[in-house]
């Protein structure tokens, strides 16, 4: 069974991109300030003012990043997605109330992505790709009666990525009408 955090509004991706943009800007500004400080040590000029300016700029960026993060969290903290061989369930966070239950035996088509993966933000390459609008969106689209329902979610671990891949393979074996996006 796959369990992930349900994204209630797709604005989440916009806020997430802004958060990572702030991270990227902080990384670049820290690099520039470190180069200036090293040059100051080499050529013997006072860098204390530059260091103070850097800390003020960093605090300002962190303030805005935290504000965006709080808005971003509102979109994912209220519900979870449970996906198994026959059902997709959207439940409240405390697992007591069922918001929505989709029986996969009654749907016309299921759209799944070719590749699901956990996005590793420890790599500079991934931060750069976020800057250029390439943040991964993880979702499944269920079509029933001509209506499409998109279910966005967040992976909590690599284990859940593998669980979802196993479930998709199980769907193929059961003969569900799958389409790769």
N, CA, C and O atoms as a DFTB+ gen file, in Angstrom:
724 C
 N C O
     1  1       0.840      -1.176       0.000
     2  2       0.000       0.000       0.000
     3  2       0.885       1.238       0.000
     4  3       1.858       1.331       0.748
     5  1       0.524       2.181      -0.853
     6  2       1.224       3.458      -0.928
     7  2       0.479       4.468      -0.064
     8  3      -0.748       4.557      -0.103
     9  1       1.242       5.223       0.713
    10  2       0.680       6.311       1.508
    11  2       1.536       7.547       1.260
    12  3       2.756       7.507       1.420
    13  1       0.898       8.635       0.872
    14  2       1.605       9.887       0.631
    15  2       0.758      11.060       1.075
    16  3      -0.435      10.913       1.341
    17  1       1.370      12.206       1.153
    18  2       0.628      13.412       1.530
    19  2      -0.112      13.958       0.308
    20  3       0.466      14.097      -0.770
    21  1      -1.367      14.259       0.488
    22  2      -2.227      14.744      -0.590
    23  2      -2.044      16.249      -0.759
    24  3      -2.083      17.002       0.214
    25  1      -1.846      16.674      -1.996
    26  2      -1.733      18.103      -2.308
    27  2      -3.120      18.589      -2.702
    28  3      -3.668      18.174      -3.723
    29  1      -3.676      19.465      -1.890
    30  2      -5.046      19.916      -2.103
    31  2      -5.170      20.941      -3.221
    32  3      -6.193      20.994      -3.903
    33  1      -4.151      21.744      -3.411
    34  2      -4.206      22.808      -4.408
    35  2      -2.885      22.830      -5.165
    36  3      -1.818      22.672      -4.571
    37  1      -2.958      23.023      -6.462
    38  2      -1.733      23.006      -7.262
    39  2      -0.902      24.274      -7.076
    40  3       0.201      24.368      -7.615
    41  1      -1.408      25.247      -6.325
    42  2      -0.598      26.414      -5.977
    43  2       0.624      25.992      -5.166
    44  3       1.613      26.721      -5.088
    45  1       0.545      24.823      -4.572
    46  2       1.660      24.271      -3.796
    47  2       2.951      24.302      -4.607
    48  3       4.008      24.650      -4.082
    49  1       2.867      23.942      -5.877
    50  2       4.060      23.883      -6.718
    51  2       4.659      25.269      -6.939
    52  3       5.879      25.418      -7.001
    53  1       3.796      26.291      -7.059
    54  2       4.294      27.657      -7.217
    55  2       5.031      28.121      -5.965
    56  3       6.107      28.715      -6.046
    57  1       4.438      27.841      -4.809
    58  2       5.088      28.226      -3.558
    59  2       6.393      27.461      -3.362
    60  3       7.386      28.018      -2.896
    61  1       6.381      26.198      -3.719
    62  2       7.587      25.387      -3.575
    63  2       8.709      25.920      -4.463
    64  3       9.869      25.963      -4.052
    65  1       8.358      26.322      -5.670
    66  2       9.362      26.882      -6.572
    67  2       9.952      28.171      -5.988
    68  3      11.154      28.413      -6.100
    69  1       9.108      28.989      -5.372
    70  2       9.599      30.227      -4.765
    71  2      10.528      29.927      -3.592
    72  3      11.538      30.605      -3.404
    73  1      10.187      28.921      -2.812
    74  2      11.048      28.543      -1.686
    75  2      12.420      28.115      -2.184
    76  3      13.444      28.541      -1.652
    77  1      12.432      27.272      -3.206
    78  2      13.711      26.801      -3.736
    79  2      14.473      27.906      -4.449
    80  3      15.703      27.880      -4.496
    81  1      13.753      28.880      -5.006
    82  2      14.425      30.033      -5.600
    83  2      15.142      30.835      -4.520
    84  3      16.263      31.299      -4.725
    85  1      14.489      30.997      -3.366
    86  2      15.150      31.677      -2.258
    87  2      16.385      30.898      -1.811
    88  3      17.420      31.496      -1.518
    89  1      16.286      29.577      -1.756
    90  2      17.450      28.753      -1.407
    91  2      18.587      28.960      -2.397
    92  3      19.748      29.097      -2.011
    93  1      18.241      28.980      -3.663
    94  2      19.250      29.143      -4.707
    95  2      19.914      30.513      -4.605
    96  3      21.134      30.627      -4.725
    97  1      19.111      31.551      -4.384
    98  2      19.657      32.901      -4.243
    99  2      20.563      32.984      -3.016
   100  3      21.624      33.605      -3.074
   101  1      20.159      32.369      -1.915
   102  2      20.999      32.355      -0.709
   103  2      22.314      31.634      -0.972
   104  3      23.366      32.076      -0.509
   105  1      22.264      30.538      -1.704
   106  2      23.481      29.792      -2.029
   107  2      24.432      30.646      -2.871
   108  3      25.630      30.701      -2.593
   109  1      23.900      31.307      -3.894
   110  2      24.730      32.150      -4.759
   111  2      25.285      33.335      -3.973
   112  3      26.467      33.659      -4.095
   113  1      24.443      33.982      -3.169
   114  2      24.927      35.142      -2.406
   115  2      25.971      34.725      -1.375
   116  3      26.935      35.456      -1.150
   117  1      25.798      33.572      -0.751
   118  2      26.804      33.090       0.200
   119  2      28.124      32.828      -0.508
   120  3      29.188      33.126       0.034
   121  1      28.066      32.280      -1.698
   122  2      29.291      32.017      -2.457
   123  2      30.002      33.317      -2.804
   124  3      31.223      33.416      -2.680
   125  1      29.241      34.307      -3.236
   126  2      29.843      35.596      -3.596
   127  2      30.465      36.255      -2.372
   128  3      31.586      36.759      -2.439
   129  1      29.748      36.254      -1.263
   130  2      30.292      36.864      -0.054
   131  2      31.529      36.123       0.445
   132  3      32.461      36.758       0.939
   133  1      31.559      34.822       0.331
   134  2      32.750      34.064       0.751
   135  2      33.951      34.402      -0.123
   136  3      35.072      34.503       0.376
   137  1      33.727      34.576      -1.408
   138  2      34.826      34.962      -2.304
   139  2      35.340      36.344      -1.927
   140  3      36.550      36.570      -1.897
   141  1      34.431      37.270      -1.638
   142  2      34.842      38.622      -1.241
   143  2      35.632      38.577       0.064
   144  3      36.644      39.266       0.198
   145  1      35.185      37.777       1.021
   146  2      35.897      37.675       2.300
   147  2      37.277      37.061       2.099
   148  3      38.249      37.526       2.694
   149  1      37.378      36.035       1.281
   150  2      38.689      35.432       1.001
   151  2      39.618      36.417       0.308
   152  3      40.809      36.468       0.614
   153  1      39.084      37.196      -0.621
   154  2      39.901      38.225      -1.269
   155  2      40.334      39.279      -0.254
   156  3      41.454      39.786      -0.314
   157  1      39.443      39.602       0.673
   158  2      39.791      40.555       1.726
   159  2      40.919      40.047       2.603
   160  3      41.789      40.821       3.004
   161  1      40.916      38.762       2.905
   162  2      42.004      38.187       3.696
   163  2      43.308      38.165       2.916
   164  3      44.379      38.384       3.483
   165  1      43.221      37.903       1.622
   166  2      44.430      37.868       0.792
   167  2      45.036      39.251       0.618
   168  3      46.257      39.400       0.668
   169  1      44.205      40.262       0.414
   170  2      44.706      41.603       0.140
   171  2      44.620      42.525       1.344
   172  3      44.813      43.735       1.224
   173  1      44.334      41.957       2.494
   174  2      44.387      42.653       3.771
   175  2      43.512      43.914       3.826
   176  3      44.006      45.003       4.119
   177  1      42.220      43.760       3.543
   178  2      41.297      44.862       3.793
   179  2      40.172      44.362       4.694
   180  3      39.909      43.162       4.779
   181  1      39.521      45.297       5.355
   182  2      38.526      44.967       6.374
   183  2      37.255      44.389       5.738
   184  3      36.637      45.019       4.880
   185  1      36.880      43.197       6.167
   186  2      35.688      42.536       5.614
   187  2      34.545      42.449       6.629
   188  3      33.537      41.793       6.367
   189  1      34.692      43.094       7.769
   190  2      33.648      42.975       8.796
   191  2      32.327      43.597       8.338
   192  3      31.258      43.066       8.640
   193  1      32.391      44.718       7.609
   194  2      31.159      45.328       7.101
   195  2      30.476      44.419       6.082
   196  3      29.251      44.298       6.069
   197  1      31.266      43.791       5.240
   198  2      30.714      42.886       4.226
   199  2      30.038      41.700       4.901
   200  3      28.971      41.257       4.476
   201  1      30.663      41.194       5.946
   202  2      30.085      40.064       6.675
   203  2      28.761      40.461       7.338
   204  3      27.806      39.684       7.340
   205  1      28.709      41.659       7.892
   206  2      27.470      42.142       8.513
   207  2      26.361      42.300       7.468
   208  3      25.209      41.944       7.715
   209  1      26.719      42.834       6.309
   210  2      25.733      42.981       5.224
   211  2      25.214      41.615       4.798
   212  3      24.018      41.444       4.562
   213  1      26.113      40.650       4.702
   214  2      25.708      39.302       4.298
   215  2      24.695      38.723       5.281
   216  3      23.686      38.156       4.860
   217  1      24.943      38.856       6.567
   218  2      24.019      38.303       7.556
   219  2      22.650      38.978       7.492
   220  3      21.626      38.313       7.647
   221  1      22.623      40.284       7.267
   222  2      21.347      40.989       7.140
   223  2      20.586      40.494       5.911
   224  3      19.386      40.228       5.987
   225  1      21.281      40.371       4.784
   226  2      20.646      39.882       3.553
   227  2      20.141      38.456       3.750
   228  3      19.042      38.118       3.309
   229  1      20.930      37.631       4.403
   230  2      20.547      36.237       4.631
   231  2      19.301      36.137       5.518
   232  3      18.419      35.317       5.266
   233  1      19.238      36.968       6.545
   234  2      18.078      36.967       7.443
   235  2      16.824      37.418       6.694
   236  3      15.745      36.862       6.898
   237  1      16.965      38.415       5.836
   238  2      15.818      38.884       5.048
   239  2      15.313      37.782       4.125
   240  3      14.108      37.546       4.042
   241  1      16.227      37.108       3.430
   242  2      15.825      36.012       2.544
   243  2      15.176      34.878       3.328
   244  3      14.185      34.300       2.883
   245  1      15.726      34.563       4.483
   246  2      15.140      33.498       5.305
   247  2      13.734      33.858       5.785
   248  3      12.855      32.998       5.848
   249  1      13.531      35.114       6.118
   250  2      12.208      35.559       6.552
   251  2      11.168      35.293       5.458
   252  3      10.107      34.730       5.725
   253  1      11.483      35.703       4.229
   254  2      10.544      35.491       3.129
   255  2      10.383      34.012       2.804
   256  3       9.294      33.569       2.438
   257  1      11.451      33.259       2.937
   258  2      11.377      31.822       2.675
   259  2      10.461      31.133       3.692
   260  3       9.666      30.268       3.325
   261  1      10.572      31.506       4.940
   262  2       9.733      30.910       5.984
   263  2       8.265      31.269       5.761
   264  3       7.387      30.431       5.968
   265  1       7.990      32.503       5.343
   266  2       6.603      32.888       5.044
   267  2       6.029      32.043       3.915
   268  3       4.892      31.577       4.001
   269  1       6.808      31.845       2.859
   270  2       6.345      31.014       1.734
   271  2       6.179      29.565       2.174
   272  3       5.251      28.883       1.741
   273  1       7.074      29.099       3.030
   274  2       7.001      27.715       3.501
   275  2       5.715      27.479       4.298
   276  3       5.069      26.442       4.145
   277  1       5.349      28.432       5.142
   278  2       4.116      28.290       5.927
   279  2       2.890      28.236       5.024
   280  3       1.957      27.479       5.290
   281  1       2.886      29.036       3.954
   282  2       1.769      28.985       3.008
   283  2       1.762      27.659       2.260
   284  3       0.702      27.095       1.986
   285  1       2.937      27.173       1.938
   286  2       3.079      25.925       1.188
   287  2       2.577      24.737       2.001
   288  3       1.919      23.848       1.461
   289  1       2.879      24.720       3.274
   290  2       2.497      23.610       4.149
   291  2       0.974      23.500       4.277
   292  3       0.451      22.405       4.484
   293  1       0.265      24.618       4.156
   294  2      -1.198      24.585       4.263
   295  2      -1.828      23.686       3.201
   296  3      -2.911      23.141       3.414
   297  1      -1.160      23.530       2.067
   298  2      -1.725      22.745       0.974
   299  2      -1.528      21.245       1.139
   300  3      -2.150      20.470       0.412
   301  1      -0.681      20.809       2.074
   302  2      -0.386      19.375       2.174
   303  2      -0.610      18.777       3.558
   304  3      -0.459      17.565       3.716
   305  1      -0.953      19.548       4.536
   306  2      -1.023      19.021       5.902
   307  2      -2.381      18.479       6.317
   308  3      -2.523      17.998       7.441
   309  1      -3.375      18.539       5.456
   310  2      -4.720      18.183       5.893
   311  2      -5.163      16.776       5.536
   312  3      -6.072      16.245       6.174
   313  1      -4.550      16.157       4.535
   314  2      -5.042      14.849       4.094
   315  2      -3.899      13.976       3.583
   316  3      -2.804      14.454       3.285
   317  1      -4.192      12.680       3.492
   318  2      -3.228      11.730       2.937
   319  2      -3.907      10.932       1.822
   320  3      -5.132      10.823       1.767
   321  1      -3.081      10.381       0.944
   322  2      -3.555       9.534      -0.146
   323  2      -3.113       8.116       0.151
   324  3      -1.942       7.872       0.442
   325  1      -4.039       7.187       0.078
   326  2      -3.713       5.765       0.194
   327  2      -4.067       5.104      -1.128
   328  3      -5.203       5.197      -1.594
   329  1      -3.100       4.445      -1.723
   330  2      -3.327       3.768      -2.999
   331  2      -2.987       2.301      -2.807
   332  3      -1.903       1.953      -2.339
   333  1      -3.937       1.443      -3.180
   334  2      -3.654       0.007      -3.144
   335  2      -4.090      -0.606      -4.472
   336  3      -4.292       0.113      -5.451
   337  1      -4.232      -1.906      -4.510
   338  2      -4.515      -2.592      -5.769
   339  2      -5.877      -2.247      -6.360
   340  3      -6.035      -2.288      -7.580
   341  1      -6.857      -1.910      -5.541
   342  2      -8.216      -1.702      -6.041
   343  2      -8.812      -0.330      -5.757
   344  3      -9.825       0.033      -6.354
   345  1      -8.206       0.438      -4.858
   346  2      -8.807       1.705      -4.457
   347  2      -7.759       2.805      -4.348
   348  3      -6.584       2.553      -4.081
   349  1      -8.225       4.034      -4.563
   350  2      -7.474       5.235      -4.208
   351  2      -8.330       5.949      -3.178
   352  3      -9.474       6.310      -3.452
   353  1      -7.774       6.152      -1.995
   354  2      -8.525       6.784      -0.909
   355  2      -7.823       8.072      -0.503
   356  3      -6.599       8.124      -0.382
   357  1      -8.618       9.093      -0.300
   358  2      -8.116      10.350       0.242
   359  2      -8.737      10.488       1.620
   360  3      -9.956      10.595       1.761
   361  1      -7.880      10.484       2.636
   362  2      -8.348      10.518       4.026
   363  2      -7.831      11.768       4.717
   364  3      -6.861      12.389       4.283
   365  1      -8.506      12.120       5.806
   366  2      -7.999      13.208       6.632
   367  2      -6.727      12.744       7.325
   368  3      -6.435      11.549       7.381
   369  1      -5.996      13.677       7.837
   370  2      -4.682      13.371       8.411
   371  2      -4.758      12.374       9.563
   372  3      -3.840      11.576       9.747
   373  1      -5.824      12.407      10.329
   374  2      -5.914      11.512      11.486
   375  2      -6.466      10.130      11.125
   376  3      -6.697       9.302      12.006
   377  1      -6.679       9.877       9.804
   378  2      -7.122       8.570       9.293
   379  2      -8.516       8.154       9.747
   380  3      -8.880       6.988       9.596
   381  1      -9.295       9.060      10.291
   382  2     -10.627       8.665      10.746
   383  2     -11.696       8.946       9.703
   384  3     -12.617       8.147       9.537
   385  1     -11.592      10.050       9.006
   386  2     -12.617      10.434       8.041
   387  2     -12.133      10.169       6.621
   388  3     -10.996      10.487       6.271
   389  1     -12.997       9.592       5.820
   390  2     -12.701       9.320       4.424
   391  2     -13.294      10.443       3.584
   392  3     -14.513      10.605       3.537
   393  1     -12.441      11.219       2.920
   394  2     -12.932      12.313       2.091
   395  2     -13.420      11.805       0.741
   396  3     -14.453      12.243       0.234
   397  1     -12.659      10.873       0.168
   398  2     -13.015      10.371      -1.149
   399  2     -12.447       8.967      -1.324
   400  3     -11.352       8.661      -0.853
   401  1     -13.215       8.120      -2.010
   402  2     -12.762       6.762      -2.287
   403  2     -13.078       6.456      -3.744
   404  3     -14.232       6.538      -4.165
   405  1     -12.056       6.106      -4.511
   406  2     -12.224       5.814      -5.927
   407  2     -11.985       4.324      -6.134
   408  3     -10.902       3.810      -5.853
   409  1     -13.002       3.649      -6.624
   410  2     -12.893       2.223      -6.926
   411  2     -12.315       2.091      -8.333
   412  3     -12.940       2.520      -9.303
   413  1     -11.141       1.507      -8.446
   414  2     -10.459       1.418      -9.733
   415  2     -11.126       0.433     -10.684
   416  3     -10.849       0.459     -11.883
   417  1     -11.989      -0.427     -10.182
   418  2     -12.723      -1.347     -11.055
   419  2     -13.799      -0.628     -11.867
   420  3     -14.257      -1.146     -12.885
   421  1     -14.203       0.559     -11.425
   422  2     -15.270       1.291     -12.105
   423  2     -14.760       2.426     -12.983
   424  3     -15.563       3.063     -13.665
   425  1     -13.471       2.703     -12.996
   426  2     -12.947       3.817     -13.794
   427  2     -12.674       3.359     -15.223
   428  3     -12.438       2.179     -15.483
   429  1     -12.713       4.331     -16.149
   430  2     -12.468       4.026     -17.559
   431  2     -10.978       3.930     -17.866
   432  3     -10.541       3.041     -18.597
   433  1     -10.204       4.853     -17.303
   434  2      -8.780       4.901     -17.628
   435  2      -8.009       5.503     -16.459
   436  3      -8.521       6.362     -15.741
   437  1      -6.777       5.044     -16.279
   438  2      -5.889       5.576     -15.244
   439  2      -4.635       6.081     -15.942
   440  3      -3.963       5.331     -16.649
   441  1      -4.330       7.341     -15.740
   442  2      -3.119       7.928     -16.307
   443  2      -2.056       7.966     -15.218
   444  3      -2.273       8.536     -14.148
   445  1      -0.917       7.363     -15.493
   446  2       0.197       7.376     -14.539
   447  2       1.431       7.922     -15.245
   448  3       1.552       7.831     -16.467
   449  1       2.328       8.479     -14.479
   450  2       3.573       8.991     -15.047
   451  2       4.518       7.838     -15.354
   452  3       4.465       6.781     -14.726
   453  1       5.375       8.065     -16.326
   454  2       6.363       7.038     -16.683
   455  2       7.343       6.816     -15.553
   456  3       7.778       5.694     -15.293
   457  1       7.684       7.910     -14.884
   458  2       8.750       7.821     -13.903
   459  2       8.382       8.602     -12.648
   460  3       8.164       9.812     -12.700
   461  1       8.316       7.914     -11.548
   462  2       8.132       8.554     -10.247
   463  2       9.454       8.457      -9.502
   464  3      10.104       7.412      -9.517
   465  1       9.852       9.538      -8.854
   466  2      11.104       9.515      -8.116
   467  2      11.057      10.540      -6.997
   468  3      10.277      11.491      -7.030
   469  1      11.904      10.323      -6.013
   470  2      12.033      11.269      -4.910
   471  2      13.060      12.302      -5.321
   472  3      14.170      11.951      -5.721
   473  1      12.707      13.559      -5.228
   474  2      13.570      14.640      -5.692
   475  2      14.593      14.962      -4.620
   476  3      14.235      15.384      -3.521
   477  1      15.866      14.765      -4.934
   478  2      16.951      14.966      -3.985
   479  2      17.455      16.403      -4.086
   480  3      18.086      16.780      -5.074
   481  1      17.173      17.202      -3.058
   482  2      17.551      18.612      -3.097
   483  2      18.962      18.865      -2.606
   484  3      19.393      20.015      -2.526
   485  1      19.685      17.814      -2.279
   486  2      21.054      17.995      -1.837
   487  2      22.003      18.209      -3.007
   488  3      23.177      18.518      -2.804
   489  1      21.517      18.051      -4.208
   490  2      22.357      18.191      -5.388
   491  2      22.104      19.541      -6.036
   492  3      20.956      19.947      -6.216
   493  1      23.176      20.232      -6.384
   494  2      23.074      21.546      -7.016
   495  2      22.321      21.441      -8.341
   496  3      21.559      22.340      -8.697
   497  1      22.531      20.353      -9.063
   498  2      21.869      20.151     -10.353
   499  2      20.348      20.212     -10.193
   500  3      19.658      20.787     -11.034
   501  1      19.837      19.632      -9.137
   502  2      18.391      19.636      -8.918
   503  2      17.881      21.025      -8.541
   504  3      16.789      21.421      -8.948
   505  1      18.670      21.761      -7.764
   506  2      18.271      23.133      -7.440
   507  2      18.233      23.990      -8.698
   508  3      17.346      24.829      -8.854
   509  1      19.201      23.779      -9.602
   510  2      19.206      24.521     -10.860
   511  2      17.989      24.161     -11.710
   512  3      17.398      25.035     -12.344
   513  1      17.617      22.903     -11.731
   514  2      16.454      22.510     -12.529
   515  2      15.173      23.120     -11.958
   516  3      14.248      23.424     -12.711
   517  1      15.109      23.301     -10.641
   518  2      13.951      23.968     -10.050
   519  2      13.866      25.412     -10.522
   520  3      12.782      25.943     -10.761
   521  1      15.016      26.025     -10.648
   522  2      15.063      27.408     -11.088
   523  2      14.495      27.552     -12.496
   524  3      13.952      28.600     -12.845
   525  1      14.620      26.509     -13.299
   526  2      14.160      26.566     -14.683
   527  2      12.867      25.768     -14.889
   528  3      12.691      25.116     -15.917
   529  1      11.970      25.827     -13.905
   530  2      10.609      25.263     -13.998
   531  2      10.565      23.765     -14.248
   532  3       9.694      23.304     -14.987
   533  1      11.448      23.003     -13.677
   534  2      11.436      21.565     -13.896
   535  2      11.196      20.799     -12.601
   536  3      11.759      19.723     -12.401
   537  1      10.380      21.338     -11.740
   538  2      10.081      20.633     -10.499
   539  2       9.150      19.468     -10.796
   540  3       8.171      19.631     -11.525
   541  1       9.439      18.308     -10.250
   542  2       8.583      17.156     -10.544
   543  2       7.220      17.279      -9.866
   544  3       7.117      17.661      -8.700
   545  1       6.202      16.954     -10.613
   546  2       4.848      16.892     -10.068
   547  2       4.438      15.434     -10.086
   548  3       4.446      14.795     -11.138
   549  1       4.082      14.911      -8.938
   550  2       3.685      13.510      -8.842
   551  2       2.172      13.439      -8.706
   552  3       1.580      14.016      -7.794
   553  1       1.571      12.724      -9.630
   554  2       0.116      12.643      -9.643
   555  2      -0.336      11.398     -10.397
   556  3       0.434      10.752     -11.108
   557  1      -1.596      11.097     -10.213
   558  2      -2.301      10.067     -10.970
   559  2      -3.607      10.706     -11.418
   560  3      -4.272      11.384     -10.636
   561  1      -3.972      10.488     -12.677
   562  2      -5.238      11.006     -13.188
   563  2      -6.170       9.819     -13.413
   564  3      -5.811       8.838     -14.065
   565  1      -7.358       9.932     -12.865
   566  2      -8.363       8.881     -13.010
   567  2      -9.502       9.439     -13.858
   568  3     -10.068      10.485     -13.538
   569  1      -9.837       8.734     -14.946
   570  2     -10.920       9.169     -15.824
   571  2     -12.102       8.219     -15.672
   572  3     -11.969       7.001     -15.794
   573  1     -13.249       8.807     -15.403
   574  2     -14.462       8.007     -15.236
   575  2     -15.641       8.791     -15.797
   576  3     -15.916       9.904     -15.348
   577  1     -16.332       8.224     -16.765
   578  2     -17.483       8.898     -17.354
   579  2     -17.128      10.184     -18.068
   580  3     -17.931      11.117     -18.080
   581  1     -15.962      10.260     -18.656
   582  2     -15.530      11.458     -19.366
   583  2     -14.964      12.544     -18.473
   584  3     -14.477      13.554     -18.980
   585  1     -15.010      12.371     -17.164
   586  2     -14.462      13.356     -16.227
   587  2     -13.122      12.856     -15.705
   588  3     -12.949      11.676     -15.397
   589  1     -12.181      13.791     -15.615
   590  2     -10.853      13.438     -15.110
   591  2     -10.660      14.023     -13.720
   592  3     -11.042      15.162     -13.450
   593  1     -10.073      13.242     -12.861
   594  2      -9.743      13.673     -11.491
   595  2      -8.248      13.496     -11.310
   596  3      -7.726      12.386     -11.414
   597  1      -7.568      14.589     -11.041
   598  2      -6.123      14.543     -10.825
   599  2      -5.852      14.494      -9.330
   600  3      -6.382      15.295      -8.560
   601  1      -5.018      13.538      -8.933
   602  2      -4.671      13.365      -7.528
   603  2      -3.171      13.597      -7.390
   604  3      -2.363      12.756      -7.782
   605  1      -2.808      14.751      -6.827
   606  2      -1.403      15.094      -6.609
   607  2      -0.991      14.647      -5.222
   608  3      -1.784      14.686      -4.282
   609  1       0.261      14.222      -5.103
   610  2       0.749      13.747      -3.814
   611  2       2.248      13.957      -3.702
   612  3       2.936      14.254      -4.679
   613  1       2.730      13.792      -2.479
   614  2       4.157      13.931      -2.173
   615  2       4.650      12.609      -1.618
   616  3       3.992      11.981      -0.788
   617  1       5.806      12.200      -2.084
   618  2       6.441      11.011      -1.531
   619  2       7.141      11.374      -0.231
   620  3       7.788      12.417      -0.134
   621  1       7.008      10.510       0.768
   622  2       7.700      10.735       2.030
   623  2       9.033      10.002       2.098
   624  3       9.891      10.348       2.909
   625  1       9.211       8.994       1.251
   626  2      10.447       8.208       1.315
   627  2      10.660       7.463      -0.001
   628  3       9.754       7.351      -0.827
   629  1      11.866       6.964      -0.169
   630  2      12.175       6.142      -1.342
   631  2      11.356       4.851      -1.315
   632  3      10.994       4.315      -2.362
   633  1      11.074       4.371      -0.139
   634  2      10.279       3.154       0.000
   635  2       8.894       3.340      -0.626
   636  3       8.392       2.441      -1.301
   637  1       8.283       4.497      -0.405
   638  2       6.958       4.753      -0.961
   639  2       7.003       4.872      -2.485
   640  3       6.041       4.505      -3.160
   641  1       8.099       5.376      -3.027
   642  2       8.256       5.417      -4.487
   643  2       8.199       3.998      -5.039
   644  3       7.499       3.724      -6.014
   645  1       8.941       3.109      -4.406
   646  2       8.970       1.710      -4.852
   647  2       7.615       1.032      -4.655
   648  3       7.204       0.218      -5.482
   649  1       6.924       1.359      -3.570
   650  2       5.594       0.792      -3.338
   651  2       4.623       1.199      -4.448
   652  3       3.839       0.380      -4.928
   653  1       4.681       2.470      -4.851
   654  2       3.790       2.924      -5.915
   655  2       4.112       2.218      -7.231
   656  3       3.205       1.849      -7.977
   657  1       5.383       2.032      -7.510
   658  2       5.765       1.318      -8.737
   659  2       5.238      -0.116      -8.715
   660  3       4.790      -0.625      -9.742
   661  1       5.288      -0.766      -7.559
   662  2       4.751      -2.130      -7.439
   663  2       3.237      -2.147      -7.667
   664  3       2.710      -3.050      -8.317
   665  1       2.552      -1.150      -7.130
   666  2       1.097      -1.082      -7.298
   667  2       0.737      -0.867      -8.768
   668  3      -0.207      -1.475      -9.272
   669  1       1.486      -0.006      -9.454
   670  2       1.230       0.227     -10.880
   671  2       1.458      -1.056     -11.674
   672  3       0.689      -1.364     -12.585
   673  1       2.502      -1.804     -11.340
   674  2       2.728      -3.105     -11.993
   675  2       1.572      -4.062     -11.714
   676  3       1.160      -4.821     -12.591
   677  1       1.057      -4.021     -10.501
   678  2      -0.086      -4.866     -10.142
   679  2      -1.326      -4.469     -10.952
   680  3      -2.095      -5.333     -11.374
   681  1      -1.519      -3.173     -11.167
   682  2      -2.632      -2.707     -11.984
   683  2      -2.522      -3.236     -13.412
   684  3      -3.520      -3.627     -14.018
   685  1      -1.294      -3.242     -13.945
   686  2      -1.096      -3.777     -15.297
   687  2      -1.464      -5.255     -15.352
   688  3      -2.098      -5.703     -16.307
   689  1      -1.073      -6.008     -14.338
   690  2      -1.388      -7.438     -14.301
   691  2      -2.894      -7.686     -14.177
   692  3      -3.420      -8.662     -14.710
   693  1      -3.574      -6.786     -13.464
   694  2      -5.027      -6.941     -13.302
   695  2      -5.798      -6.519     -14.549
   696  3      -6.991      -6.797     -14.667
   697  1      -5.127      -5.855     -15.467
   698  2      -5.777      -5.467     -16.717
   699  2      -6.467      -4.119     -16.698
   700  3      -7.316      -3.858     -17.550
   701  1      -6.129      -3.255     -15.753
   702  2      -6.700      -1.912     -15.758
   703  2      -6.205      -1.167     -16.994
   704  3      -5.100      -1.413     -17.476
   705  1      -7.024      -0.263     -17.497
   706  2      -6.673       0.526     -18.674
   707  2      -5.716       1.640     -18.248
   708  3      -6.154       2.710     -17.825
   709  1      -4.414       1.389     -18.360
   710  2      -3.389       2.348     -17.947
   711  2      -2.845       3.083     -19.158
   712  3      -2.704       2.513     -20.240
   713  1      -2.547       4.337     -18.962
   714  2      -1.910       5.136     -19.999
   715  2      -0.761       5.901     -19.359
   716  3      -0.936       6.546     -18.326
   717  1       0.412       5.828     -19.972
   718  2       1.587       6.519     -19.444
   719  2       1.614       7.961     -19.933
   720  3       1.335       8.245     -21.098
   721  1       1.949       8.849     -19.034
   722  2       2.052      10.277     -19.367
   723  2       3.514      10.618     -19.539
   724  3       3.850      11.768     -19.823
